[in-house]
Amino acid sequence: MLKICVMGLGYIGLPSASIFATNGFRVVGVDVDAKIIDVLRKGELHINEPGLKTVVCAALQSGNMTVQQEPEEADVFIIAVPTPIKEDKSADLSYVVHATESILPVLRKGNLVVLESTCPPRTTEDILSLILQKSGYKIGEEIFLAHCPERVLPGNILHEFVNNDRIIGGISSSSSCKAKEIYEKVVQGKLVLTDATSAEMAKLMENTFRDVNIALANEVCKIAYDLNLDALEILKLANMHPRVHLHQPGPGVGGHCLAVDPWFVVEKSNNAKLIRLSREINDGMPEFVVGLVRNMLLNRERPKVTVLGVTYKGNVDDVRESPATKVIRKMKQENIEVCIYDPYVKNYEFALANLEEAFLASDLVLVLADHNEFKYLAADELGPLMRTKQVFDARNCLHHDKWKVAGFTVKALGKNKKPV
Ligand code: SAJ
């Protein structure tokens, strides 16, 4: 049985480890965080992802997966650790470097090392190769090395891990082939071989494509306010063209992918002008939303706002880079009292309230994450708790008519024009 050591048991590493373990591999899951290891050993999860608990429990109970803090000898090492950005927007590769260094003592001739973490172009060739060379083996010939970027969408990870096509970028053709032999055991999508740097750049372009397109939608939204037009109507109409697919405006772009990855390209080339500007436009959306909120609170002394949802998108528990956090910080700076309700989040930078507390004596309901639950809120029961019945739906996800019938003034991001 081939043995895989998965370094990092987060949003990517844990699903990968447990899927490999339930498909005929012996897997050692490694995480430096003792708390994560404890939680997993108890059969619990530290992250929320539909269906994941079942696969992790099956992997652990079968004995095919064990979890620990240190790597051990294996045939394959998969590195799936975070690559955050620093204050100056350059990539923080310290987790990748540390994980790679930590496998050096257990590395053997013939091993395959795969970097799954998203990283700036040339990281695999220039940084990982160099670290692995310290083992004394010839990299690309005696130790195989590849970048196989993950493509899974949080909220749908298990399905996408198996079904999406994948890019495999080896630093030598034998590295690509070795990596393909492993991934083809679990991936049903196509496996396309390329070189490591092209794989890194292609991955960054996927998320950059989405970020740039969201920036365009956000810009349309702002222009529509200037021209007193309904941005959503315009996007819908333009999208009727067979080759146009405009994205949706929102309070900003969050998560550990879109809000981060385009900076890795900006870091490497001065020509990345559109990419940088798009990041800036999306990063400016929280401020824009607070401006609209301010307009709805005019003449209110000591206003209180009910925030619904703080995750970076709906139906996930992830608050990393969430635009909601920036909106809340800004409102607090402006002395607006904020009371937050999010059924997905347990620990957060600001206090969380229950639904009733959040609505009590509030002047505005502000929707910042489109959790499905919010569609079913009883507007008629919550309205009487409030001081002023107003809603600002920055995610365009509520049934607005229901809230209007309950006596609310309803505004939504991009929807400005009065109906004709
Ligand atoms: N968003 C908008 N408008 C839109 C679409 C999204 O404002 O029209 C916002 C969301 O609310 C959220 C952010 O963008 O704040 C990102 O959400 P997302 O669902 O677009 O993407 P992620 O970050 O959850 O996952 C992305 C995916 N990439 C692409 O779809 C190209 C996923 O496939 C990648 O694996 C993942 O990044 C990653 O790990 O890189």
Short mmCIF file of C-alpha atoms and ligand atoms in Angstrom, two decimals:
data_model
loop_
_atom_site.label_atom_id
_atom_site.label_comp_id
_atom_site.label_asym_id
_atom_site.label_seq_id
_atom_site.Cartn_x
_atom_site.Cartn_y
_atom_site.Cartn_z
CA MET A 1 0.00 0.00 0.00
CA LEU A 2 1.51 3.36 -1.02
CA LYS A 3 1.96 5.76 1.85
CA ILE A 4 1.21 9.49 1.61
CA CYS A 5 2.17 12.08 4.19
CA VAL A 6 -0.10 15.12 3.91
CA MET A 7 1.43 18.23 5.44
CA GLY A 8 -1.27 20.62 6.72
CA LEU A 9 -4.78 19.49 7.70
CA GLY A 10 -6.80 22.56 6.77
CA TYR A 11 -9.44 23.24 4.14
CA ILE A 12 -7.39 21.49 1.44
CA GLY A 13 -5.12 19.05 3.30
CA LEU A 14 -7.84 17.37 5.38
CA PRO A 15 -10.19 16.56 2.46
CA SER A 16 -7.19 15.38 0.36
CA ALA A 17 -5.81 13.19 3.16
CA SER A 18 -9.16 11.57 3.91
CA ILE A 19 -10.05 11.01 0.24
CA PHE A 20 -6.68 9.32 -0.42
CA ALA A 21 -7.12 7.22 2.74
CA THR A 22 -10.56 6.01 1.64
CA ASN A 23 -9.18 5.10 -1.80
CA GLY A 24 -6.53 2.56 -1.00
CA PHE A 25 -3.65 4.69 0.32
CA ARG A 26 -2.10 4.65 3.77
CA VAL A 27 -2.15 8.30 4.89
CA VAL A 28 -0.36 10.15 7.67
CA GLY A 29 -1.96 13.54 8.20
CA VAL A 30 0.42 16.07 9.73
CA ASP A 31 -0.39 19.39 11.34
CA VAL A 32 1.84 21.50 13.57
CA ASP A 33 -1.20 22.57 15.61
CA ALA A 34 -1.67 20.16 18.56
CA LYS A 35 -5.28 21.33 19.01
CA ILE A 36 -6.20 20.24 15.48
CA ILE A 37 -4.66 16.80 16.04
CA ASP A 38 -6.59 16.43 19.33
CA VAL A 39 -9.88 17.43 17.74
CA LEU A 40 -9.41 15.01 14.83
CA ARG A 41 -8.41 12.14 17.11
CA LYS A 42 -11.70 12.65 18.98
CA GLY A 43 -13.53 12.21 15.68
CA GLU A 44 -14.44 15.91 15.51
CA LEU A 45 -13.59 18.47 12.81
CA HIS A 46 -12.09 21.93 13.23
CA ILE A 47 -13.57 23.08 9.92
CA ASN A 48 -17.06 22.95 8.50
CA GLU A 49 -17.46 21.44 5.04
CA PRO A 50 -20.50 19.47 3.84
CA GLY A 51 -19.88 15.70 3.94
CA LEU A 52 -16.29 16.00 5.19
CA LYS A 53 -16.91 14.55 8.65
CA THR A 54 -18.17 11.27 7.17
CA VAL A 55 -15.06 10.85 4.99
CA VAL A 56 -12.64 11.82 7.79
CA CYS A 57 -14.30 9.41 10.25
CA ALA A 58 -14.25 6.60 7.66
CA ALA A 59 -10.55 7.27 6.98
CA LEU A 60 -9.65 7.27 10.70
CA GLN A 61 -11.82 4.30 11.67
CA SER A 62 -10.48 2.13 8.83
CA GLY A 63 -6.99 2.67 10.25
CA ASN A 64 -5.80 3.90 6.84
CA MET A 65 -5.36 7.43 8.17
CA THR A 66 -3.57 8.55 11.31
CA VAL A 67 -2.85 12.12 12.38
CA GLN A 68 0.20 13.50 14.16
CA GLN A 69 2.38 16.60 14.52
CA GLU A 70 5.55 15.34 12.83
CA PRO A 71 6.08 13.87 9.35
CA GLU A 72 7.42 10.36 8.94
CA GLU A 73 8.85 8.29 6.08
CA ALA A 74 6.42 7.87 3.18
CA ASP A 75 6.34 7.41 -0.60
CA VAL A 76 4.65 10.72 -1.31
CA PHE A 77 4.57 14.06 0.54
CA ILE A 78 1.73 16.46 -0.25
CA ILE A 79 2.20 19.98 1.05
CA ALA A 80 -1.11 21.78 1.64
CA VAL A 81 -0.29 24.59 4.05
CA PRO A 82 -1.44 28.24 3.99
CA THR A 83 0.24 30.90 1.85
CA PRO A 84 -1.07 34.16 3.33
CA ILE A 85 -0.07 37.65 2.22
CA LYS A 86 2.02 39.96 4.35
CA GLU A 87 1.16 43.59 5.14
CA ASP A 88 3.07 44.67 2.01
CA LYS A 89 0.94 42.24 -0.08
CA SER A 90 3.84 39.91 -0.83
CA ALA A 91 3.48 36.17 -0.29
CA ASP A 92 4.31 34.75 3.12
CA LEU A 93 5.94 31.45 2.20
CA SER A 94 7.09 30.64 5.73
CA TYR A 95 4.59 27.75 6.17
CA VAL A 96 5.60 26.21 2.83
CA VAL A 97 9.29 26.58 3.67
CA HIS A 98 8.84 25.12 7.14
CA ALA A 99 6.77 22.17 5.90
CA THR A 100 9.33 21.39 3.18
CA GLU A 101 12.26 21.63 5.60
CA SER A 102 10.47 19.38 8.06
CA ILE A 103 10.32 16.48 5.57
CA LEU A 104 14.07 16.62 4.84
CA PRO A 105 15.04 14.21 7.66
CA VAL A 106 12.53 11.57 6.46
CA LEU A 107 13.02 11.97 2.71
CA ARG A 108 14.19 8.86 0.82
CA LYS A 109 15.36 8.26 -2.74
CA GLY A 110 12.40 7.85 -5.12
CA ASN A 111 10.00 10.00 -3.05
CA LEU A 112 7.53 12.32 -4.73
CA VAL A 113 6.91 15.77 -3.21
CA VAL A 114 3.80 17.65 -4.34
CA LEU A 115 3.07 21.28 -3.53
CA GLU A 116 -0.69 21.91 -3.54
CA SER A 117 -0.60 25.32 -1.84
CA THR A 118 -1.14 28.29 -4.15
CA CYS A 119 2.06 30.27 -4.51
CA PRO A 120 3.80 32.91 -6.66
CA PRO A 121 5.25 31.67 -9.97
CA ARG A 122 8.68 29.98 -9.63
CA THR A 123 8.18 28.93 -5.97
CA THR A 124 8.43 25.21 -6.81
CA GLU A 125 11.44 25.61 -9.13
CA ASP A 126 13.36 28.19 -7.13
CA ILE A 127 12.45 27.63 -3.49
CA LEU A 128 11.23 24.06 -2.98
CA SER A 129 13.86 22.53 -5.25
CA LEU A 130 16.59 24.35 -3.39
CA ILE A 131 15.39 23.22 0.03
CA LEU A 132 15.01 19.61 -1.14
CA GLN A 133 18.53 19.64 -2.63
CA LYS A 134 19.82 19.72 0.93
CA SER A 135 18.79 16.06 1.15
CA GLY A 136 21.72 15.26 -1.16
CA TYR A 137 19.45 13.67 -3.78
CA LYS A 138 19.14 14.91 -7.35
CA ILE A 139 15.83 16.80 -7.55
CA GLY A 140 13.77 15.80 -10.56
CA GLU A 141 15.62 12.48 -10.91
CA GLU A 142 15.97 10.91 -7.47
CA ILE A 143 13.35 13.02 -5.72
CA PHE A 144 10.37 13.91 -7.88
CA LEU A 145 8.78 17.32 -7.42
CA ALA A 146 5.54 18.77 -8.81
CA HIS A 147 3.05 21.56 -8.27
CA CYS A 148 -0.56 20.31 -8.42
CA PRO A 149 -2.73 23.25 -7.49
CA GLU A 150 -6.04 22.49 -5.81
CA ARG A 151 -9.17 23.83 -7.51
CA VAL A 152 -11.93 22.95 -5.09
CA LEU A 153 -14.70 25.35 -4.18
CA PRO A 154 -15.26 25.63 -0.42
CA GLY A 155 -18.77 24.32 0.23
CA ASN A 156 -18.44 21.73 -2.57
CA ILE A 157 -14.94 20.37 -1.89
CA LEU A 158 -15.61 16.63 -1.90
CA HIS A 159 -17.38 16.66 -5.24
CA GLU A 160 -14.89 19.01 -6.91
CA PHE A 161 -11.81 17.19 -5.58
CA VAL A 162 -12.87 14.08 -7.46
CA ASN A 163 -14.54 15.57 -10.51
CA ASN A 164 -12.57 18.69 -11.51
CA ASP A 165 -9.85 18.49 -14.15
CA ARG A 166 -6.41 19.11 -12.63
CA ILE A 167 -3.11 20.58 -13.70
CA ILE A 168 0.05 18.70 -12.83
CA GLY A 169 3.27 20.67 -13.21
CA GLY A 170 6.42 18.67 -12.62
CA ILE A 171 9.91 20.12 -12.52
CA SER A 172 10.85 17.20 -14.80
CA SER A 173 8.67 15.02 -17.00
CA SER A 174 9.29 12.05 -14.71
CA SER A 175 8.03 14.20 -11.79
CA SER A 176 4.82 14.99 -13.71
CA CYS A 177 4.30 11.30 -14.53
CA LYS A 178 4.86 10.19 -10.92
CA ALA A 179 2.35 12.77 -9.66
CA LYS A 180 -0.18 11.74 -12.31
CA GLU A 181 0.08 8.10 -11.19
CA ILE A 182 -0.99 9.15 -7.68
CA TYR A 183 -3.76 11.61 -8.55
CA GLU A 184 -5.36 9.35 -11.18
CA LYS A 185 -6.27 6.92 -8.39
CA VAL A 186 -8.69 9.44 -6.89
CA VAL A 187 -9.46 12.11 -9.51
CA GLN A 188 -12.02 11.38 -12.20
CA GLY A 189 -11.47 14.64 -14.09
CA LYS A 190 -8.70 15.03 -16.71
CA LEU A 191 -5.11 15.32 -15.46
CA VAL A 192 -3.19 17.69 -17.70
CA LEU A 193 0.60 17.72 -17.52
CA THR A 194 2.73 20.87 -17.76
CA ASP A 195 5.78 22.39 -16.07
CA ALA A 196 5.74 23.62 -12.46
CA THR A 197 5.83 27.37 -13.16
CA SER A 198 3.07 27.19 -15.78
CA ALA A 199 0.95 25.26 -13.27
CA GLU A 200 1.54 27.96 -10.64
CA MET A 201 0.66 30.76 -13.04
CA ALA A 202 -2.42 28.96 -14.43
CA LYS A 203 -3.77 28.49 -10.91
CA LEU A 204 -3.28 32.18 -10.15
CA MET A 205 -5.00 33.15 -13.40
CA GLU A 206 -8.11 31.13 -12.51
CA ASN A 207 -8.70 33.12 -9.34
CA THR A 208 -7.51 36.36 -10.94
CA PHE A 209 -10.06 35.90 -13.74
CA ARG A 210 -12.79 35.76 -11.13
CA ASP A 211 -11.42 38.66 -9.08
CA VAL A 212 -11.08 40.95 -12.12
CA ASN A 213 -14.60 40.09 -13.26
CA ILE A 214 -16.05 40.74 -9.81
CA ALA A 215 -14.23 44.11 -9.83
CA LEU A 216 -15.94 44.91 -13.11
CA ALA A 217 -19.34 44.04 -11.62
CA ASN A 218 -18.56 46.17 -8.56
CA GLU A 219 -17.58 49.06 -10.83
CA VAL A 220 -20.83 48.71 -12.79
CA CYS A 221 -22.60 48.82 -9.43
CA LYS A 222 -20.93 52.09 -8.44
CA ILE A 223 -21.52 53.67 -11.88
CA ALA A 224 -25.18 52.67 -11.64
CA TYR A 225 -25.46 54.69 -8.40
CA ASP A 226 -24.04 57.72 -10.27
CA LEU A 227 -26.52 57.30 -13.10
CA ASN A 228 -29.51 56.26 -10.97
CA LEU A 229 -29.73 52.90 -12.69
CA ASP A 230 -30.41 49.40 -11.39
CA ALA A 231 -27.03 47.63 -11.70
CA LEU A 232 -28.52 44.18 -11.26
CA GLU A 233 -30.96 44.75 -14.09
CA ILE A 234 -28.09 45.93 -16.31
CA LEU A 235 -25.93 42.90 -15.48
CA LYS A 236 -28.87 40.61 -16.16
CA LEU A 237 -29.59 42.23 -19.51
CA ALA A 238 -25.93 42.22 -20.62
CA ASN A 239 -25.58 38.58 -19.60
CA MET A 240 -28.26 37.65 -22.14
CA HIS A 241 -25.52 38.04 -24.79
CA PRO A 242 -24.16 34.54 -25.50
CA ARG A 243 -20.50 35.51 -24.90
CA VAL A 244 -20.93 37.79 -21.86
CA HIS A 245 -20.82 36.58 -18.27
CA LEU A 246 -20.62 39.51 -15.88
CA HIS A 247 -20.25 38.53 -12.24
CA GLN A 248 -22.21 39.86 -9.24
CA PRO A 249 -21.42 42.92 -7.14
CA GLY A 250 -21.01 42.45 -3.40
CA PRO A 251 -19.58 44.02 -0.23
CA GLY A 252 -16.10 42.92 -1.32
CA VAL A 253 -14.16 39.80 -2.14
CA GLY A 254 -12.96 37.59 0.67
CA GLY A 255 -11.63 34.16 1.42
CA HIS A 256 -8.15 32.86 1.24
CA CYS A 257 -8.09 32.59 -2.55
CA LEU A 258 -9.48 35.46 -4.61
CA ALA A 259 -8.50 38.17 -2.14
CA VAL A 260 -4.93 36.87 -1.96
CA ASP A 261 -3.82 35.09 -5.14
CA PRO A 262 -3.86 38.04 -7.57
CA TRP A 263 -1.28 39.77 -5.33
CA PHE A 264 1.13 36.88 -6.05
CA VAL A 265 1.06 37.93 -9.70
CA VAL A 266 1.39 41.64 -8.88
CA GLU A 267 4.45 40.74 -6.78
CA LYS A 268 6.15 39.15 -9.78
CA SER A 269 5.43 41.56 -12.63
CA ASN A 270 5.05 45.32 -13.02
CA ASN A 271 2.76 44.66 -15.95
CA ALA A 272 0.00 43.35 -13.68
CA LYS A 273 -1.84 46.70 -13.74
CA LEU A 274 -5.43 45.57 -14.32
CA ILE A 275 -4.95 42.84 -11.73
CA ARG A 276 -3.76 45.33 -9.10
CA LEU A 277 -6.53 47.81 -9.86
CA SER A 278 -9.15 45.06 -9.61
CA ARG A 279 -7.85 44.09 -6.18
CA GLU A 280 -8.06 47.73 -5.12
CA ILE A 281 -11.63 48.11 -6.45
CA ASN A 282 -12.76 44.98 -4.61
CA ASP A 283 -10.92 46.02 -1.45
CA GLY A 284 -12.75 49.38 -1.61
CA MET A 285 -16.23 47.80 -1.53
CA PRO A 286 -16.56 47.56 2.29
CA GLU A 287 -16.03 51.33 2.51
CA PHE A 288 -18.58 51.88 -0.27
CA VAL A 289 -21.13 49.73 1.58
CA VAL A 290 -20.54 51.65 4.82
CA GLY A 291 -21.26 54.88 2.90
CA LEU A 292 -24.64 53.49 1.82
CA VAL A 293 -25.36 52.30 5.37
CA ARG A 294 -24.53 55.77 6.70
CA ASN A 295 -27.17 57.25 4.37
CA MET A 296 -29.80 54.94 5.81
CA LEU A 297 -28.93 55.96 9.38
CA LEU A 298 -29.06 59.75 8.91
CA ASN A 299 -30.77 61.54 11.83
CA ARG A 300 -30.40 58.48 14.09
CA GLU A 301 -28.67 59.18 17.36
CA ARG A 302 -26.51 56.25 18.53
CA PRO A 303 -27.71 53.98 15.71
CA LYS A 304 -27.64 50.20 16.04
CA VAL A 305 -27.08 47.88 13.09
CA THR A 306 -27.89 44.15 12.97
CA VAL A 307 -25.29 42.37 10.86
CA LEU A 308 -26.44 39.08 9.32
CA GLY A 309 -23.46 36.93 8.30
CA VAL A 310 -19.75 37.59 8.66
CA THR A 311 -18.21 34.79 6.58
CA TYR A 312 -16.56 35.61 3.25
CA LYS A 313 -19.43 33.96 1.38
CA GLY A 314 -22.65 32.12 2.18
CA ASN A 315 -23.01 28.66 3.73
CA VAL A 316 -19.39 28.36 4.89
CA ASP A 317 -17.85 29.06 8.31
CA ASP A 318 -14.71 30.75 6.97
CA VAL A 319 -14.11 34.37 8.00
CA ARG A 320 -10.62 34.72 6.45
CA GLU A 321 -10.28 38.04 4.59
CA SER A 322 -14.03 38.47 4.95
CA PRO A 323 -15.23 41.87 3.71
CA ALA A 324 -17.82 41.76 6.50
CA THR A 325 -15.05 42.22 9.06
CA LYS A 326 -13.90 45.41 7.32
CA VAL A 327 -17.47 46.72 7.14
CA ILE A 328 -17.97 46.05 10.87
CA ARG A 329 -14.64 47.65 11.85
CA LYS A 330 -15.49 50.77 9.88
CA MET A 331 -19.00 51.04 11.34
CA LYS A 332 -17.59 50.69 14.85
CA GLN A 333 -15.05 53.44 14.14
CA GLU A 334 -18.01 55.62 13.20
CA ASN A 335 -19.65 54.86 16.56
CA ILE A 336 -22.37 52.73 15.08
CA GLU A 337 -23.39 49.98 17.51
CA VAL A 338 -23.12 46.63 15.77
CA CYS A 339 -24.79 43.40 16.84
CA ILE A 340 -23.81 40.32 14.84
CA TYR A 341 -25.70 37.12 14.07
CA ASP A 342 -24.05 34.29 12.14
CA PRO A 343 -25.24 30.71 12.67
CA TYR A 344 -22.07 29.30 11.03
CA VAL A 345 -19.43 31.07 13.11
CA LYS A 346 -18.32 30.12 16.64
CA ASN A 347 -15.24 32.28 17.20
CA TYR A 348 -14.90 35.74 15.78
CA GLU A 349 -12.99 38.95 16.33
CA PHE A 350 -16.24 40.61 17.56
CA ALA A 351 -18.93 39.34 19.92
CA LEU A 352 -21.72 37.28 18.36
CA ALA A 353 -25.34 37.50 19.46
CA ASN A 354 -28.42 35.36 19.09
CA LEU A 355 -31.06 36.37 16.57
CA GLU A 356 -33.32 38.15 19.04
CA GLU A 357 -30.51 40.11 20.71
CA ALA A 358 -29.21 41.13 17.30
CA PHE A 359 -32.57 42.55 16.20
CA LEU A 360 -33.52 44.21 19.50
CA ALA A 361 -33.85 48.02 19.14
CA SER A 362 -31.94 47.92 15.87
CA ASP A 363 -32.20 50.61 13.17
CA LEU A 364 -31.03 48.55 10.20
CA VAL A 365 -30.54 44.92 9.18
CA LEU A 366 -27.39 44.64 7.08
CA VAL A 367 -26.86 41.37 5.19
CA LEU A 368 -23.16 40.68 4.56
CA ALA A 369 -23.13 36.91 3.89
CA ASP A 370 -25.74 35.01 1.87
CA HIS A 371 -26.39 32.04 4.15
CA ASN A 372 -29.45 30.06 3.00
CA GLU A 373 -31.01 30.38 6.48
CA PHE A 374 -31.45 34.13 6.05
CA LYS A 375 -33.97 33.62 3.25
CA TYR A 376 -36.32 31.98 5.73
CA LEU A 377 -36.15 34.57 8.53
CA ALA A 378 -39.59 35.61 9.79
CA ALA A 379 -39.52 39.31 8.91
CA ASP A 380 -42.95 39.83 10.46
CA GLU A 381 -41.78 38.48 13.86
CA LEU A 382 -38.39 40.20 13.85
CA GLY A 383 -39.69 43.61 12.70
CA PRO A 384 -41.51 44.46 15.96
CA LEU A 385 -38.23 43.98 17.90
CA MET A 386 -36.59 46.80 15.95
CA ARG A 387 -36.52 50.54 16.47
CA THR A 388 -36.50 51.33 12.74
CA LYS A 389 -37.58 48.73 10.21
CA GLN A 390 -34.91 48.97 7.51
CA VAL A 391 -32.95 46.36 5.56
CA PHE A 392 -29.84 46.79 3.45
CA ASP A 393 -29.16 43.58 1.56
CA ALA A 394 -25.55 43.83 0.37
CA ARG A 395 -25.73 40.25 -1.00
CA ASN A 396 -29.06 40.47 -2.80
CA CYS A 397 -30.17 37.25 -1.21
CA LEU A 398 -33.32 38.01 0.82
CA HIS A 399 -36.88 37.76 -0.45
CA HIS A 400 -37.36 41.52 -0.52
CA ASP A 401 -41.14 41.42 -0.96
CA LYS A 402 -41.53 39.49 2.30
CA TRP A 403 -39.63 42.19 4.20
CA LYS A 404 -41.60 44.98 2.49
CA VAL A 405 -44.89 43.32 3.45
CA ALA A 406 -43.61 43.21 7.05
CA GLY A 407 -43.26 47.01 6.91
CA PHE A 408 -39.52 47.28 6.19
CA THR A 409 -37.85 49.86 3.97
CA VAL A 410 -35.70 47.59 1.78
CA LYS A 411 -32.56 48.58 -0.11
CA ALA A 412 -30.14 46.25 -1.84
CA LEU A 413 -26.64 46.76 -3.21
CA GLY A 414 -26.82 47.94 -6.82
CA LYS A 415 -30.61 48.09 -6.87
CA ASN A 416 -31.29 51.78 -6.86
CA LYS A 417 -33.82 52.67 -9.44
CA LYS A 418 -37.43 52.92 -8.46
CA PRO A 419 -39.58 50.39 -10.37
CA VAL A 420 -41.15 51.91 -13.54
N1 SAJ B 1 -17.99 36.97 -5.13
C1 SAJ B 1 -18.58 38.16 -5.57
N2 SAJ B 1 -19.24 38.17 -6.75
C2 SAJ B 1 -19.34 37.05 -7.53
C3 SAJ B 1 -18.73 35.86 -7.10
C4 SAJ B 1 -18.05 35.84 -5.88
O1 SAJ B 1 -18.51 39.21 -4.90
O2 SAJ B 1 -19.96 37.15 -8.60
C5 SAJ B 1 -17.22 36.97 -3.86
C6 SAJ B 1 -17.74 35.98 -2.82
O3 SAJ B 1 -18.80 36.52 -2.09
C7 SAJ B 1 -16.50 35.75 -1.98
C8 SAJ B 1 -15.38 35.82 -3.00
O4 SAJ B 1 -15.92 36.48 -4.14
O5 SAJ B 1 -16.31 36.77 -1.02
C9 SAJ B 1 -14.79 34.48 -3.41
O6 SAJ B 1 -15.80 33.49 -3.53
P1 SAJ B 1 -15.86 32.38 -4.68
O7 SAJ B 1 -17.03 31.50 -4.43
O8 SAJ B 1 -15.77 33.03 -6.01
O9 SAJ B 1 -14.49 31.58 -4.57
P2 SAJ B 1 -13.67 30.87 -3.37
O10 SAJ B 1 -12.64 31.84 -2.90
O11 SAJ B 1 -14.57 30.25 -2.36
O12 SAJ B 1 -12.96 29.69 -4.19
C10 SAJ B 1 -12.13 30.02 -5.32
C11 SAJ B 1 -12.54 29.14 -6.49
N3 SAJ B 1 -11.95 29.67 -7.72
C12 SAJ B 1 -12.67 29.92 -8.83
O13 SAJ B 1 -13.87 29.73 -8.91
C13 SAJ B 1 -11.90 30.41 -10.02
C14 SAJ B 1 -12.10 27.70 -6.24
O14 SAJ B 1 -12.35 26.88 -7.36
C15 SAJ B 1 -10.60 27.66 -5.88
O15 SAJ B 1 -10.17 26.34 -5.61
C16 SAJ B 1 -10.40 28.50 -4.64
O16 SAJ B 1 -10.77 29.84 -4.97
C17 SAJ B 1 -8.95 28.40 -4.22
O17 SAJ B 1 -8.67 27.68 -3.23
O18 SAJ B 1 -8.09 28.92 -4.87
#
